[in-house]
Coordinates of C-alpha atoms in Angstrom, one line a residue:
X665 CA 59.9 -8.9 -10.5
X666 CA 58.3 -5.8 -12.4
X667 CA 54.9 -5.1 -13.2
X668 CA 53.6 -3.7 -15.7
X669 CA 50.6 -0.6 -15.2
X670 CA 47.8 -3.1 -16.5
X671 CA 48.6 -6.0 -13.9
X672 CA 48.7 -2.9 -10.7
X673 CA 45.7 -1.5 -12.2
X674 CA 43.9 -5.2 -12.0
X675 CA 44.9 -5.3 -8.6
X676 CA 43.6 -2.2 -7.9
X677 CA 40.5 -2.6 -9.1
X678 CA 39.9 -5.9 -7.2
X679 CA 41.1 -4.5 -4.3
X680 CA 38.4 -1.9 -4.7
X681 CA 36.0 -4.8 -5.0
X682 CA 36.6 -6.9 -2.2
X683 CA 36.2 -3.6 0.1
X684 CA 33.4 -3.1 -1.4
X685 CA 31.7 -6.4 -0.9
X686 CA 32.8 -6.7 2.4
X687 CA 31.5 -3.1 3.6
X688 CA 27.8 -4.0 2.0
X689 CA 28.2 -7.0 3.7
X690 CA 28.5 -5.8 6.9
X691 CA 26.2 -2.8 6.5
X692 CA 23.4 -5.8 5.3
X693 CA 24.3 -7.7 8.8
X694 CA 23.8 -4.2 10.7
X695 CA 20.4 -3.6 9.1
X696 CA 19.3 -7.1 10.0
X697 CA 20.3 -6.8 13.7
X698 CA 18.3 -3.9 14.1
X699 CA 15.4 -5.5 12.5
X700 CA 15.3 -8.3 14.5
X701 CA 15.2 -6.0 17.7
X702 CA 12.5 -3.9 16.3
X703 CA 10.6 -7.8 16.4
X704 CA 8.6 -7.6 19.6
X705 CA 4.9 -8.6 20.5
X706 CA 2.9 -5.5 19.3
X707 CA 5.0 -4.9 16.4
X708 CA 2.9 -4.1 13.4
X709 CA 5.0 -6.0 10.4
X710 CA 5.0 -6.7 6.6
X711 CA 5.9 -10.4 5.8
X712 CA 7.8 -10.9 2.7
X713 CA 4.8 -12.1 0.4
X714 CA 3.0 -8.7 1.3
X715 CA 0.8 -9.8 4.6
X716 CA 0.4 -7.0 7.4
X717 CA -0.8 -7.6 10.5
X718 CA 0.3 -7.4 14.6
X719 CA 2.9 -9.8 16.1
X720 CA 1.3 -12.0 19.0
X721 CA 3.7 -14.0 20.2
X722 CA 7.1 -14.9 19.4
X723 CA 8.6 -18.5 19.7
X724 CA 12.6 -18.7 20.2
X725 CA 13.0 -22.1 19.7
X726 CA 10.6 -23.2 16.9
X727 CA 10.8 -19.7 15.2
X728 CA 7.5 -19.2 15.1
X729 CA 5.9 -15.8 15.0
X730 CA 2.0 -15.4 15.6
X731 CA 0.4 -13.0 13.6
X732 CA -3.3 -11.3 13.7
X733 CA -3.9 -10.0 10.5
X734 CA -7.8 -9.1 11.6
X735 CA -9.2 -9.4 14.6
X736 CA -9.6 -12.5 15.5
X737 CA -7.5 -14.1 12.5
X738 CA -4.2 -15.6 13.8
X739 CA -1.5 -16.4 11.6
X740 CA 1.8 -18.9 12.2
X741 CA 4.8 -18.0 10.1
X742 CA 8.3 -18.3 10.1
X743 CA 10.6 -15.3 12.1
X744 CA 12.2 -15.2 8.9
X745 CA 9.3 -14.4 6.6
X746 CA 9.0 -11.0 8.6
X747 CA 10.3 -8.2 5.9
X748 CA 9.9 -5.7 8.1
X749 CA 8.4 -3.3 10.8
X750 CA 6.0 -0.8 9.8
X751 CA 6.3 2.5 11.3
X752 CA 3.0 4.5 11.4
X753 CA 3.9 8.1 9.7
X754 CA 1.6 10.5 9.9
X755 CA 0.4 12.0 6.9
X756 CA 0.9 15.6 6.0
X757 CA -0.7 17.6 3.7
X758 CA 1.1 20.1 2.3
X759 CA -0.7 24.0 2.1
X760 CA -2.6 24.8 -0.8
X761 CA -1.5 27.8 -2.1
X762 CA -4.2 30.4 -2.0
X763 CA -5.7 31.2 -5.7
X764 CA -3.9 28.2 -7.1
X765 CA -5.7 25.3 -7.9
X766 CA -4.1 22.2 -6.9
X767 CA -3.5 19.7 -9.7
X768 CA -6.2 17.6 -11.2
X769 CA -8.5 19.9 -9.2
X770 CA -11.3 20.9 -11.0
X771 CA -12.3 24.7 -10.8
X772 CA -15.8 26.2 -10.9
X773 CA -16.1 28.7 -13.4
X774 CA -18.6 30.8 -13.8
X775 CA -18.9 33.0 -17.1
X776 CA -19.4 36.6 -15.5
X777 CA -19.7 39.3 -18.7
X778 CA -17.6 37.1 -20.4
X779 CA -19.2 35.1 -23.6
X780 CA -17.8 31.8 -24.9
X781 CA -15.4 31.8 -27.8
X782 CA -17.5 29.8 -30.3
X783 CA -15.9 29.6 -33.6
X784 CA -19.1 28.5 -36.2
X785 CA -18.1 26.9 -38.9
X786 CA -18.3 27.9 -42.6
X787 CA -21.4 25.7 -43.9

């Protein structure tokens, strides 16, 4: 039986796919393991229609997840609606360089000896 180049090539190529597939796959499983540790009482999450808030309670068996959104406001959703956890980063901010402006600030200048350039017009 002999193949041509085209028919090894297709192989290839599909070969190539199906690693593919399998390896995101597997790397999607990973991610979602570690999620799901992450999912504790005290956790501060992000559902997946956008709601933040502070797991309560958890609930094996009905999978259930209490949520407090505000104080005092308890939510019951489903373990899978959890997106994920929020990890609190603290914010940075980067040094201004000394002379330069930062962008979008607005300067104070004040005209010194300096006059205005005011072009009047020819009427």
């Amino acid at each position: 039986m002999v193949f041509d180049p085209f028919t090894i090539i297709m192989l290839a190529v599909l070969a190539v796919l199906i690693f593919f597939m399998f390896r995101n796959s597997r790397k999607r499983q990973h991610d979602a393991r570690e999620m799901q540790t992450k999912v504790v009482p005290g956790a501060k999450v992000m559902t997946n229609f956008g709601l933040f808030g502070t797991i309560l309670s958890i609930d094996e068996e009905e999978n259930r997840v209490e949520l407090e959104t505000t104080p005092g406001t308890v939510l019951t959703v489903h373990r899978q609606t959890i997106a994920r956890v929020v990890d609190a980063v603290e914010a940075t901010t980067p040094a201004a360089v000394e002379g330069e402006p930062e962008f979008g600030e607005r300067v104070d200048e004040t005209p010194g000896d300096e006059t205005p350039d005011i072009k009047k017009s020819d009427d």
